[in-house]
Coordinates of C-alpha atoms and ligand atoms in Angstrom, one line a residue:
X1119 CA 31.1 -8.2 -44.3
X1120 CA 27.6 -8.1 -43.0
X1121 CA 28.9 -7.3 -39.6
X1122 CA 31.0 -4.4 -40.9
X1123 CA 28.1 -2.8 -42.8
X1124 CA 25.9 -3.2 -39.7
X1125 CA 28.4 -1.2 -37.7
X1126 CA 28.8 1.5 -40.4
X1127 CA 25.2 2.0 -40.4
X1128 CA 25.3 2.9 -36.7
X1129 CA 28.5 5.0 -36.7
X1130 CA 27.8 7.3 -39.6
X1131 CA 25.5 10.2 -38.8
X1132 CA 22.4 10.2 -40.9
X1133 CA 19.5 11.9 -39.3
X1134 CA 16.9 10.0 -41.3
X1135 CA 18.3 6.8 -40.0
X1136 CA 18.5 7.8 -36.4
X1137 CA 15.3 6.1 -35.3
X1138 CA 16.3 2.9 -37.2
X1139 CA 19.7 2.8 -35.7
X1140 CA 18.4 3.5 -32.3
X1141 CA 15.8 0.9 -32.4
X1142 CA 18.4 -1.6 -33.7
X1143 CA 20.7 -0.8 -30.8
X1144 CA 17.8 -1.2 -28.4
X1145 CA 16.7 -4.4 -30.0
X1146 CA 20.2 -5.8 -29.8
X1147 CA 20.5 -5.2 -26.1
X1148 CA 17.0 -6.5 -25.4
X1149 CA 17.8 -9.6 -27.5
X1150 CA 21.1 -10.2 -25.7
X1151 CA 19.3 -10.0 -22.4
X1152 CA 16.4 -12.2 -23.5
X1153 CA 18.8 -14.9 -24.9
X1154 CA 20.9 -14.9 -21.8
X1155 CA 17.8 -15.4 -19.6
X1156 CA 16.4 -18.1 -22.0
X1157 CA 13.3 -15.9 -22.6
X1158 CA 13.1 -16.8 -26.2
X1159 CA 10.7 -19.8 -26.9
X1160 CA 10.5 -22.4 -29.6
X1161 CA 7.3 -23.4 -31.3
X1162 CA 7.0 -26.6 -33.3
X1163 CA 5.6 -26.8 -36.8
X1164 CA 4.5 -30.3 -37.8
X1165 CA 5.8 -32.1 -40.9
X1166 CA 3.4 -34.6 -42.4
X1167 CA 2.9 -37.2 -45.1
X1168 CA 0.4 -36.5 -47.9
X1169 CA -2.3 -38.3 -45.9
X1170 CA -1.7 -36.0 -42.9
X1171 CA 0.3 -38.4 -40.7
X1172 CA 2.7 -36.5 -38.5
X1173 CA 6.4 -37.6 -39.1
X1174 CA 8.3 -34.7 -37.5
X1175 CA 8.4 -31.1 -36.6
X1176 CA 10.7 -28.0 -37.0
X1177 CA 11.4 -25.8 -34.0
X1178 CA 11.0 -22.1 -34.8
X1179 CA 12.2 -19.4 -32.4
X1180 CA 9.7 -16.8 -31.0
X1181 CA 10.5 -13.6 -29.2
X1182 CA 8.0 -11.2 -27.6
X1183 CA 9.1 -7.9 -26.0
X1184 CA 7.2 -5.3 -24.0
X1185 CA 8.5 -2.5 -26.2
X1186 CA 8.0 -4.0 -29.7
X1187 CA 5.6 -6.8 -29.1
X1188 CA 6.2 -10.0 -31.1
X1189 CA 9.4 -9.6 -33.2
X1190 CA 9.7 -11.8 -36.3
X1191 CA 12.8 -14.1 -36.6
X1192 CA 13.2 -12.6 -40.0
X1193 CA 14.1 -9.3 -38.2
X1194 CA 16.1 -10.5 -35.3
X1195 CA 17.9 -13.6 -36.6
X1196 CA 20.2 -11.4 -38.7
X1197 CA 20.9 -9.2 -35.7
X1198 CA 21.6 -12.3 -33.6
X1199 CA 24.1 -13.5 -36.3
X1200 CA 25.9 -10.2 -36.6
X1201 CA 26.3 -9.9 -32.8
X1202 CA 27.0 -13.6 -32.0
X1203 CA 23.9 -13.8 -29.9
X1204 CA 22.8 -16.6 -32.2
X1205 CA 25.2 -19.0 -30.4
X1206 CA 23.3 -18.6 -27.2
X1207 CA 19.9 -19.0 -29.0
X1208 CA 21.3 -21.9 -30.9
X1209 CA 22.4 -23.8 -27.8
X1210 CA 18.9 -23.4 -26.3
X1211 CA 17.4 -24.7 -29.6
X1212 CA 19.6 -27.7 -29.5
X1213 CA 18.8 -28.5 -25.9
X1214 CA 15.1 -28.1 -26.4
X1215 CA 15.1 -30.2 -29.6
X1216 CA 16.8 -33.1 -27.7
X1217 CA 14.4 -32.8 -24.8
X1218 CA 11.4 -32.7 -27.1
X1219 CA 12.7 -35.7 -29.1
X1220 CA 12.9 -37.5 -25.8
X1221 CA 9.3 -36.8 -25.0
X1222 CA 8.2 -37.8 -28.5
X1223 CA 10.1 -41.1 -28.2
X1224 CA 8.1 -41.9 -25.1
X1225 CA 4.9 -41.9 -27.3
X1226 CA 6.3 -44.9 -29.0
X1227 CA 6.6 -43.2 -32.4
X1228 CA 9.5 -42.2 -34.7
X1229 CA 9.1 -38.5 -34.8
X1230 CA 12.0 -36.3 -35.8
X1231 CA 12.8 -32.8 -34.5
X1232 CA 14.5 -30.2 -36.7
X1233 CA 16.4 -27.1 -35.8
X1234 CA 17.7 -24.3 -37.9
X1235 CA 21.4 -23.6 -37.8
X1236 CA 22.9 -20.3 -38.9
X1237 CA 26.3 -19.7 -40.6
X1238 CA 27.9 -18.5 -37.4
X1239 CA 26.9 -21.7 -35.6
X1240 CA 28.4 -23.8 -38.4
X1241 CA 31.7 -22.1 -37.7
X1242 CA 31.4 -22.6 -34.0
X1243 CA 34.1 -25.1 -33.0
X1244 CA 31.9 -26.3 -30.1
X1245 CA 28.9 -27.2 -32.2
X1246 CA 29.6 -30.9 -32.5
X1247 CA 30.1 -31.3 -28.8
X1248 CA 27.0 -29.2 -27.9
X1249 CA 24.9 -31.4 -30.2
X1250 CA 26.4 -34.7 -28.9
X1251 CA 26.1 -33.7 -25.2
X1252 CA 22.4 -32.6 -25.7
X1253 CA 21.6 -36.0 -27.2
X1254 CA 23.5 -37.8 -24.4
X1255 CA 21.7 -35.8 -21.7
X1256 CA 18.3 -36.4 -23.2
X1257 CA 19.2 -40.0 -23.9
X1258 CA 18.2 -39.9 -27.5
X1259 CA 19.9 -41.0 -30.7
X1260 CA 21.2 -38.2 -33.0
X1261 CA 19.0 -39.9 -35.7
X1262 CA 16.0 -38.1 -34.1
X1263 CA 17.6 -34.7 -34.8
X1264 CA 17.5 -33.0 -38.2
X1265 CA 19.8 -30.0 -38.8
X1266 CA 18.4 -27.5 -41.3
X1267 CA 21.0 -25.3 -43.1
X1268 CA 20.4 -22.7 -45.8
X1269 CA 22.8 -22.2 -48.7
X1270 CA 24.0 -18.9 -47.2
X1271 CA 25.4 -21.0 -44.3
X1272 CA 28.3 -22.2 -46.5
X1273 CA 28.7 -19.8 -49.3
X1274 CA 32.1 -18.7 -48.1
X1275 CA 33.7 -22.0 -46.9
X1276 CA 32.2 -25.0 -48.5
X1277 CA 35.1 -27.2 -47.6
X1278 CA 35.0 -26.5 -43.9
X1279 CA 31.3 -27.0 -44.0
X1280 CA 31.6 -30.2 -45.9
X1281 CA 34.0 -31.6 -43.3
X1282 CA 31.7 -30.7 -40.4
X1283 CA 28.6 -32.1 -42.2
X1284 CA 30.3 -35.4 -42.9
X1285 CA 31.3 -35.6 -39.2
X1286 CA 27.7 -34.8 -38.0
X1287 CA 26.3 -37.3 -40.5
X1288 CA 28.7 -40.0 -39.2
X1289 CA 27.2 -39.4 -35.7
X1290 CA 23.7 -40.0 -37.2
X1291 CA 22.3 -36.5 -37.4
X1292 CA 20.0 -36.0 -40.4
X1293 CA 21.0 -33.1 -42.6
X1294 CA 18.5 -30.9 -44.5
X1295 CA 19.1 -28.2 -47.1
X1296 CA 16.6 -25.5 -46.2
X1297 CA 15.0 -23.0 -48.7
X1298 CA 16.2 -25.0 -51.6
X1299 CA 16.2 -23.1 -54.9
X1300 CA 16.3 -19.6 -53.5
X1301 CA 20.1 -19.1 -53.2
X1302 CA 23.1 -19.7 -55.5
X1303 CA 24.9 -22.8 -56.8
X1304 CA 22.3 -25.1 -55.4
X1305 CA 23.4 -27.9 -57.7
X1306 CA 27.0 -27.9 -56.6
X1307 CA 25.8 -28.1 -53.0
X1308 CA 23.8 -31.2 -53.9
X1309 CA 26.9 -32.7 -55.5
X1310 CA 29.4 -31.9 -52.8
X1311 CA 27.5 -31.9 -49.5
X1312 CA 26.0 -35.0 -47.8
X1313 CA 22.4 -33.8 -47.4
X1314 CA 19.7 -36.4 -46.6
X1315 CA 16.7 -34.0 -47.1
X1316 CA 15.9 -31.1 -49.4
X1317 CA 13.3 -28.6 -48.3
X1318 CA 11.8 -27.0 -51.3
X1319 CA 11.2 -23.3 -50.7
X1320 CA 7.7 -22.1 -50.8
X1321 CA 8.6 -19.7 -53.6
X1322 CA 8.4 -22.7 -55.9
X1323 CA 5.0 -23.7 -54.6
X1324 CA 2.9 -20.6 -54.8
X1325 CA 1.6 -21.0 -58.4
X1326 CA 2.2 -24.7 -58.8
X1327 CA -1.5 -25.4 -59.3
X1328 CA -1.8 -22.7 -62.1
X1329 CA 1.5 -22.6 -63.9
X1330 CA 2.7 -25.6 -65.9
X1331 CA 6.4 -24.4 -66.0
X1332 CA 6.4 -24.3 -62.2
X1333 CA 5.0 -27.8 -62.0
X1334 CA 7.5 -29.1 -64.5
X1335 CA 10.4 -27.5 -62.7
X1336 CA 9.3 -29.1 -59.5
X1337 CA 8.9 -32.4 -61.1
X1338 CA 12.6 -32.1 -62.2
X1339 CA 13.7 -31.3 -58.7
X1340 CA 11.9 -34.3 -57.3
X1341 CA 13.4 -36.6 -59.9
X1342 CA 16.9 -35.2 -59.1
X1343 CA 16.4 -35.8 -55.4
X1344 CA 15.2 -39.3 -56.0
X1345 CA 18.2 -40.1 -58.1
X1346 CA 20.5 -38.7 -55.3
X1347 CA 18.5 -40.7 -52.7
X1348 CA 17.4 -37.5 -50.9
X1349 CA 14.0 -37.1 -49.2
X1350 CA 11.9 -34.1 -50.3
X1351 CA 9.9 -31.7 -48.1
X1352 CA 7.6 -29.1 -49.5
X1353 CA 7.7 -25.9 -47.4
X1354 CA 4.8 -23.4 -47.0
X1355 CA 2.0 -25.6 -48.4
X1356 CA -1.1 -23.5 -48.1
X1357 CA -3.8 -25.1 -50.3
X1358 CA -5.5 -28.4 -51.2
X1359 CA -4.8 -27.7 -54.9
X1360 CA -1.1 -27.4 -54.2
X1361 CA -1.1 -30.6 -52.3
X1362 CA -2.9 -32.4 -55.2
X1363 CA -0.1 -31.4 -57.6
X1364 CA 2.7 -32.1 -55.2
X1365 CA 1.5 -35.5 -54.0
X1366 CA 1.2 -36.4 -57.7
X1367 CA 4.9 -35.6 -58.1
X1368 CA 5.8 -37.8 -55.2
X1369 CA 7.0 -35.3 -52.7
X1370 CA 7.7 -37.1 -49.5
X1371 CA 6.7 -34.7 -46.7
X1372 CA 4.8 -31.5 -46.3
X1373 CA 5.0 -28.5 -44.0
X1374 CA 2.7 -25.6 -44.2
X1375 CA -0.3 -23.7 -42.9
X1376 CA -2.6 -26.0 -45.0
X1377 CA -1.9 -28.8 -42.5
X1378 CA -0.6 -27.1 -39.4
X1379 CA 0.7 -23.7 -38.2
X1380 CA 3.6 -23.6 -35.8
X1381 CA 2.2 -24.5 -32.3
X1382 CA 3.4 -24.8 -28.7
X1383 CA 5.6 -27.9 -28.1
X1384 CA 3.0 -29.3 -25.7
X1385 CA 0.4 -29.1 -28.3
X1386 CA 2.6 -30.9 -30.8
X1387 CA 3.2 -33.7 -28.3
X1388 CA -0.6 -33.9 -27.8
X1389 CA -1.1 -34.1 -31.6
X1390 CA 1.4 -37.0 -31.8
X1391 CA -0.2 -38.8 -28.9
X1392 CA -3.7 -38.4 -30.4
X1393 CA -2.5 -40.0 -33.7
X1394 CA -0.7 -42.8 -31.9
X1395 CA -2.2 -46.3 -32.4
X1396 CA -1.3 -47.0 -28.7
X1397 CA -3.4 -44.0 -27.7
X1398 CA -6.6 -44.3 -29.8
X1399 CA -8.6 -41.0 -29.6
Ligands
C2E2311 P1 12.5 -21.5 -42.3 O1 13.5 -22.3 -41.5 O2 12.5 -21.7 -43.8 O3 11.1 -21.7 -41.6 C1 9.9 -21.7 -42.3 C2 9.2 -20.4 -42.1 O4 8.0 -20.4 -42.9 C3 8.7 -20.1 -40.7 O5 8.7 -18.7 -40.5 C4 7.3 -20.6 -40.7 O6 6.4 -20.1 -39.7 C5 6.9 -20.2 -42.1 N1 5.8 -21.0 -42.7 C6 5.5 -22.3 -42.5 N2 4.5 -22.7 -43.2 C7 4.0 -21.6 -43.9 C8 2.9 -21.4 -44.9 O7 2.2 -22.3 -45.2 N3 2.8 -20.1 -45.4 C9 3.7 -19.1 -45.0 N4 3.5 -17.9 -45.5 N5 4.7 -19.3 -44.1 C10 4.9 -20.5 -43.6 P2 9.4 -18.1 -39.2 O8 9.1 -18.9 -38.0 O9 9.0 -16.6 -39.2 O10 10.9 -18.2 -39.4 C11 11.5 -17.5 -40.5 C12 12.9 -17.9 -40.7 O11 13.7 -17.6 -39.5 C13 13.1 -19.5 -40.8 O12 12.9 -19.9 -42.1 C14 14.6 -19.6 -40.4 O13 15.4 -19.3 -41.5 C15 14.7 -18.5 -39.3 N6 14.6 -19.1 -38.0 C16 13.5 -19.4 -37.3 N7 13.8 -20.0 -36.1 C17 15.2 -20.1 -36.1 C18 16.1 -20.6 -35.1 O14 15.8 -21.1 -34.0 N8 17.5 -20.5 -35.4 C19 17.9 -19.9 -36.6 N9 19.2 -19.8 -36.9 N10 17.0 -19.4 -37.6 C20 15.7 -19.5 -37.3
MG2312 MG1 14.0 -24.2 -41.5
MG2313 MG1 12.8 -23.0 -45.1
MG2314 MG1 12.3 -20.1 -45.5

């Protein structure tokens, strides 16, 4: 449906939309070219424990063009999904995640690497093999790789998704439900799908230190996850006072500008090495 409306927007003549439509067409062709030439890059945002110890990272795609400068994934990921370009981007993400996991393993620490998968990738029949061969080539265990999915990824076909997720989990991949709480039917996903990790969207964090209802809601979510044996990650943590509330609730891991912004993968490796007991600073 999204694909269809995307096309309609381009076909129908509406003068006021001309520049939008044109820049979208331009953006799409630039994106296709960039993806095919592996010109997109992936930065790593650390995930830490409450005391700051690094336990993993999430790879986030970045794209810079001559014409438009840095384009946010929030703008181009939807285009990449509608056009199928996301499959090319996704394959690169999977390869890079496996190679990064390999380098991290060589530091002697257990550090996970997460990637984001889009709805289209979940329906890609090659996904399982692409993931497995990336792990094989990098000589790492699937347990080092976390797969982040948002609810929108399985709104239309929960059964197909469920089968795939059980298969991936059986291989050892770690499954995370991203942006928890912002979509629909969250609780039935928790019941039916085998997630290991819940990433609580930052929408639930922003007034946690000022609003008692927000704090209570979050406390309930944490209890629920504990009962279901799922790890919790707080996304978009920006302040010390948020951390104080969240760590009190017993959230397991934190990701946000308060600790670290997304960084070059080489900087992330350096960060992990600095913290390593085998490599005292
Ligand atoms: P996400 O997976 O929920 O990623 C978290 C987003 O929040 C990232 O934005 C990150 O830079 C941002 N963020 C992290 N900490 C903070 C904070 O403390 N405050 C604020 N305000 N923001 C914070 P980014 O990199 O712009 O990515 C946006 C979304 O684009 C991602 O949300 C994800 O859904 C999608 N995305 C990014 N990379 C990929 C990719 O490689 N593949 C796919 N399919 N989607 C991707
Ligand atoms: Mg994510
Ligand atoms: Mg998220
Ligand atoms: Mg998000």
